[in-house]
């Protein structure tokens, strides 16, 4: 599988656009990031992508996992995020609504740490 | 709602234990972290918690969102993660299996960045 490789210098909104496009096209999304700065950007991208997809009725969830990868002959531990649509939600619908509103606020203020 | 507040100095395995306990008890889990180091520890905790819960047939997913919070009178942007069980999975079962194996390897080698 191809990974979206996210670094500490990646733009969360650009990565979010890629995630949203792939989810809309039914393409499996897996993100790989190495180091705290990269993981942070990946998480922000997923939160922003939720805001892109919620207006068209798609709710995404993510599943983080560790992966040993080789970078220039050295073994490093990456975090991989599987991002998937989840259309049905049996409980906490009010919570999700709150989160979506928070996302929208964030996108409007275009605040990225 | 109470949040599990995770900092850059939090132990991912301790937080993972708390997550797993709450999920097993049916308590809603929401994690709050501010800053890249804290977000990274939270993500690692969720990945480790998956390894704790998978042997008892519980698969968890997470939903990240932004939240404006007040710290000492200053507004900061936090990342909040809702962590929830998902028992059914219609596709990519093989992928999940792989991830669970990766988690288990990670726990054995007790590697935490």
CSV table of C-alpha atoms in Angstrom, one decimal:
chain,number,residue,atom,x,y,z
A,1,UNK,CA,0.0,0.0,0.0
A,2,UNK,CA,1.1,3.6,-0.7
A,3,UNK,CA,1.3,5.9,2.3
A,4,UNK,CA,0.7,9.6,2.5
A,5,UNK,CA,4.0,10.5,4.1
A,6,UNK,CA,3.5,13.4,6.5
A,7,UNK,CA,6.5,15.4,7.9
A,8,UNK,CA,6.7,18.1,10.6
A,9,UNK,CA,6.8,20.6,7.7
A,10,UNK,CA,3.7,19.2,5.8
A,11,UNK,CA,0.8,21.6,5.6
A,12,UNK,CA,-2.1,20.1,7.5
A,13,UNK,CA,-4.7,21.6,5.2
A,14,UNK,CA,-3.0,20.2,2.1
A,15,UNK,CA,-2.8,16.8,3.6
A,16,UNK,CA,-6.5,17.1,4.7
A,17,UNK,CA,-7.4,17.9,1.0
A,18,UNK,CA,-5.6,14.7,-0.1
A,19,UNK,CA,-7.3,12.6,2.6
A,20,UNK,CA,-10.8,14.0,1.7
A,21,UNK,CA,-10.2,13.4,-2.0
A,22,UNK,CA,-9.1,9.8,-1.5
A,23,UNK,CA,-12.0,9.0,0.9
A,24,UNK,CA,-14.5,10.5,-1.5
A,25,UNK,CA,-13.0,8.3,-4.3
A,26,UNK,CA,-13.1,5.2,-2.1
A,27,UNK,CA,-9.3,4.9,-2.0
A,28,UNK,CA,-7.9,3.4,1.3
A,29,UNK,CA,-6.0,6.1,3.2
A,30,UNK,CA,-2.9,5.3,5.3
A,31,UNK,CA,-0.7,8.0,6.6
A,32,UNK,CA,2.9,7.5,7.9
A,33,UNK,CA,4.7,9.9,10.1
A,34,UNK,CA,8.0,9.8,12.1
A,35,UNK,CA,8.5,12.0,15.1
A,36,UNK,CA,6.3,14.1,17.3
A,37,UNK,CA,6.1,17.1,14.9
A,38,UNK,CA,5.1,14.8,12.0
A,39,UNK,CA,2.5,13.0,14.1
A,40,UNK,CA,1.0,16.3,15.2
A,41,UNK,CA,0.7,17.5,11.6
A,42,UNK,CA,-1.0,14.2,10.6
A,43,UNK,CA,-3.5,14.5,13.4
A,44,UNK,CA,-4.3,18.1,12.5
A,45,UNK,CA,-4.8,17.0,8.9
A,46,UNK,CA,-7.3,14.3,9.9
A,47,UNK,CA,-9.2,16.7,12.1
A,48,UNK,CA,-9.4,19.2,9.2
A,49,UNK,CA,-10.4,16.5,6.7
A,50,UNK,CA,-13.3,15.6,9.0
A,51,UNK,CA,-14.6,19.2,8.4
A,52,UNK,CA,-14.2,18.8,4.7
A,53,UNK,CA,-16.2,15.5,4.6
A,54,UNK,CA,-18.9,16.1,7.2
A,55,UNK,CA,-20.9,18.4,4.9
A,56,UNK,CA,-21.3,15.6,2.4
A,57,UNK,CA,-22.3,13.1,5.0
A,58,UNK,CA,-19.1,11.3,5.5
A,59,UNK,CA,-17.6,10.8,9.0
A,60,UNK,CA,-14.1,9.6,9.2
A,61,UNK,CA,-12.3,7.8,12.1
A,62,UNK,CA,-8.7,6.9,12.4
A,63,UNK,CA,-6.8,3.9,13.7
A,64,UNK,CA,-3.2,4.6,14.9
A,65,UNK,CA,-0.5,1.9,15.0
A,66,UNK,CA,3.2,1.5,15.3
A,67,UNK,CA,5.4,0.4,12.4
A,68,UNK,CA,9.1,-0.2,12.2
A,69,UNK,CA,10.5,1.4,9.1
A,70,UNK,CA,14.0,1.7,7.6
A,71,UNK,CA,15.3,5.2,7.0
A,72,UNK,CA,18.8,5.4,5.5
A,73,UNK,CA,19.7,2.0,7.0
A,74,UNK,CA,18.4,2.8,10.5
A,75,UNK,CA,15.3,1.4,12.0
A,76,UNK,CA,12.9,4.0,13.2
A,77,UNK,CA,9.4,3.7,14.7
A,78,UNK,CA,6.7,5.4,12.6
A,79,UNK,CA,3.1,6.0,13.5
A,80,UNK,CA,0.7,4.9,10.8
A,81,UNK,CA,-2.9,6.1,10.7
A,82,UNK,CA,-5.5,4.2,8.8
A,83,UNK,CA,-8.3,6.7,8.0
A,84,UNK,CA,-11.7,5.3,7.1
A,85,UNK,CA,-15.3,6.4,6.6
A,86,UNK,CA,-17.8,5.5,9.2
A,87,UNK,CA,-21.3,6.4,8.2
A,88,UNK,CA,-23.3,5.1,11.0
A,89,UNK,CA,-22.9,6.1,14.6
A,90,UNK,CA,-25.2,4.7,17.2
A,91,UNK,CA,-24.4,7.0,20.2
A,92,UNK,CA,-22.8,10.3,21.1
A,93,UNK,CA,-24.2,11.9,18.0
A,94,UNK,CA,-24.4,15.2,20.0
A,95,UNK,CA,-20.7,14.9,20.8
A,96,UNK,CA,-19.8,14.5,17.1
A,97,UNK,CA,-21.9,17.5,16.2
A,98,UNK,CA,-19.9,19.6,18.7
A,99,UNK,CA,-16.6,18.4,17.3
A,100,UNK,CA,-17.7,19.2,13.8
A,101,UNK,CA,-18.6,22.7,14.9
A,102,UNK,CA,-15.2,23.0,16.5
A,103,UNK,CA,-13.5,21.9,13.3
A,104,UNK,CA,-15.4,24.5,11.3
A,105,UNK,CA,-14.4,27.2,13.7
A,106,UNK,CA,-10.8,26.2,13.4
A,107,UNK,CA,-10.9,26.2,9.6
A,108,UNK,CA,-12.4,29.7,9.6
A,109,UNK,CA,-9.8,31.1,11.9
A,110,UNK,CA,-7.2,29.2,9.8
A,111,UNK,CA,-5.2,28.6,12.9
A,112,UNK,CA,-2.4,26.0,12.6
A,113,UNK,CA,0.1,25.6,15.3
B,1,UNK,CA,-17.1,15.6,30.3
B,2,UNK,CA,-13.8,14.8,32.1
B,3,UNK,CA,-10.8,14.6,29.8
B,4,UNK,CA,-7.7,12.5,30.2
B,5,UNK,CA,-5.1,15.2,30.0
B,6,UNK,CA,-2.0,14.0,28.3
B,7,UNK,CA,1.3,16.0,28.2
B,8,UNK,CA,4.6,15.5,26.5
B,9,UNK,CA,5.8,13.9,29.7
B,10,UNK,CA,2.9,11.4,30.1
B,11,UNK,CA,3.8,7.8,29.9
B,12,UNK,CA,2.0,6.3,26.8
B,13,UNK,CA,1.6,2.9,28.4
B,14,UNK,CA,0.1,4.3,31.6
B,15,UNK,CA,-2.4,6.4,29.5
B,16,UNK,CA,-3.1,3.3,27.4
B,17,UNK,CA,-4.0,1.4,30.6
B,18,UNK,CA,-6.4,4.1,31.6
B,19,UNK,CA,-8.0,4.1,28.2
B,20,UNK,CA,-8.4,0.4,28.1
B,21,UNK,CA,-9.9,0.3,31.6
B,22,UNK,CA,-12.4,3.0,30.7
B,23,UNK,CA,-13.4,1.3,27.4
B,24,UNK,CA,-13.9,-2.0,29.2
B,25,UNK,CA,-16.1,-0.3,31.8
B,26,UNK,CA,-18.1,1.4,29.0
B,27,UNK,CA,-16.9,4.9,30.1
B,28,UNK,CA,-16.6,7.5,27.3
B,29,UNK,CA,-13.0,8.4,26.7
B,30,UNK,CA,-11.9,11.8,25.6
B,31,UNK,CA,-8.2,12.8,25.6
B,32,UNK,CA,-6.9,16.4,25.5
B,33,UNK,CA,-3.4,17.3,24.5
B,34,UNK,CA,-1.7,20.6,23.8
B,35,UNK,CA,1.4,20.8,21.6
B,36,UNK,CA,3.1,18.3,19.3
B,37,UNK,CA,4.9,16.3,22.1
B,38,UNK,CA,1.6,15.8,23.9
B,39,UNK,CA,-0.3,14.9,20.8
B,40,UNK,CA,2.4,12.3,20.0
B,41,UNK,CA,2.1,10.7,23.4
B,42,UNK,CA,-1.7,10.6,23.1
B,43,UNK,CA,-1.5,8.8,19.7
B,44,UNK,CA,1.1,6.3,21.1
B,45,UNK,CA,-1.2,5.7,24.0
B,46,UNK,CA,-4.2,5.0,21.7
B,47,UNK,CA,-2.0,2.6,19.6
B,48,UNK,CA,-0.9,0.7,22.7
B,49,UNK,CA,-4.5,0.6,24.1
B,50,UNK,CA,-5.5,-1.1,20.9
B,51,UNK,CA,-3.1,-3.9,21.7
B,52,UNK,CA,-4.5,-4.2,25.2
B,53,UNK,CA,-8.1,-4.4,24.0
B,54,UNK,CA,-7.8,-6.5,20.9
B,55,UNK,CA,-7.3,-9.8,22.8
B,56,UNK,CA,-10.7,-9.4,24.4
B,57,UNK,CA,-12.3,-8.6,21.1
B,58,UNK,CA,-12.6,-4.9,21.3
B,59,UNK,CA,-11.3,-2.7,18.5
B,60,UNK,CA,-11.0,1.0,19.2
B,61,UNK,CA,-11.0,3.9,16.8
B,62,UNK,CA,-10.3,7.6,17.5
B,63,UNK,CA,-11.7,10.8,16.3
B,64,UNK,CA,-9.5,13.9,16.5
B,65,UNK,CA,-10.8,17.4,16.7
B,66,UNK,CA,-9.6,20.9,17.6
B,67,UNK,CA,-10.7,22.7,20.7
B,68,UNK,CA,-9.9,26.2,22.0
B,69,UNK,CA,-9.0,26.0,25.6
B,70,UNK,CA,-7.9,28.6,28.2
B,71,UNK,CA,-4.6,28.1,29.9
B,72,UNK,CA,-3.6,30.7,32.4
B,73,UNK,CA,-5.7,33.3,30.6
B,74,UNK,CA,-4.3,32.5,27.2
B,75,UNK,CA,-6.3,30.8,24.5
B,76,UNK,CA,-4.5,27.7,23.1
B,77,UNK,CA,-5.6,25.2,20.6
B,78,UNK,CA,-5.8,21.7,21.9
B,79,UNK,CA,-6.3,18.4,20.1
B,80,UNK,CA,-9.1,16.3,21.6
B,81,UNK,CA,-9.4,12.6,20.7
B,82,UNK,CA,-12.7,10.7,21.2
B,83,UNK,CA,-11.8,7.1,21.6
B,84,UNK,CA,-14.5,4.6,21.0
B,85,UNK,CA,-15.0,0.9,20.5
B,86,UNK,CA,-15.9,-0.5,17.1
B,87,UNK,CA,-16.8,-4.1,17.2
B,88,UNK,CA,-17.7,-4.6,13.6
B,89,UNK,CA,-15.5,-4.1,10.6
B,90,UNK,CA,-16.8,-4.9,7.1
B,91,UNK,CA,-13.5,-4.5,5.2
B,92,UNK,CA,-9.7,-4.4,5.6
B,93,UNK,CA,-9.8,-7.1,8.3
B,94,UNK,CA,-6.4,-8.3,7.2
B,95,UNK,CA,-5.0,-4.8,7.6
B,96,UNK,CA,-6.2,-4.6,11.1
B,97,UNK,CA,-4.7,-7.9,11.9
B,98,UNK,CA,-1.3,-6.6,10.7
B,99,UNK,CA,-1.6,-3.5,12.8
B,100,UNK,CA,-2.5,-5.6,15.9
B,101,UNK,CA,0.7,-7.7,15.3
B,102,UNK,CA,2.7,-4.5,15.0
B,103,UNK,CA,1.3,-3.2,18.3
B,104,UNK,CA,2.2,-6.4,20.0
B,105,UNK,CA,5.7,-6.3,18.7
B,106,UNK,CA,6.0,-2.7,19.9
B,107,UNK,CA,4.7,-3.6,23.4
B,108,UNK,CA,7.2,-6.5,23.6
B,109,UNK,CA,10.2,-4.3,22.7
B,110,UNK,CA,8.8,-1.6,25.0
B,111,UNK,CA,10.0,1.0,22.7
B,112,UNK,CA,8.6,4.5,23.4
B,113,UNK,CA,10.1,7.4,21.5
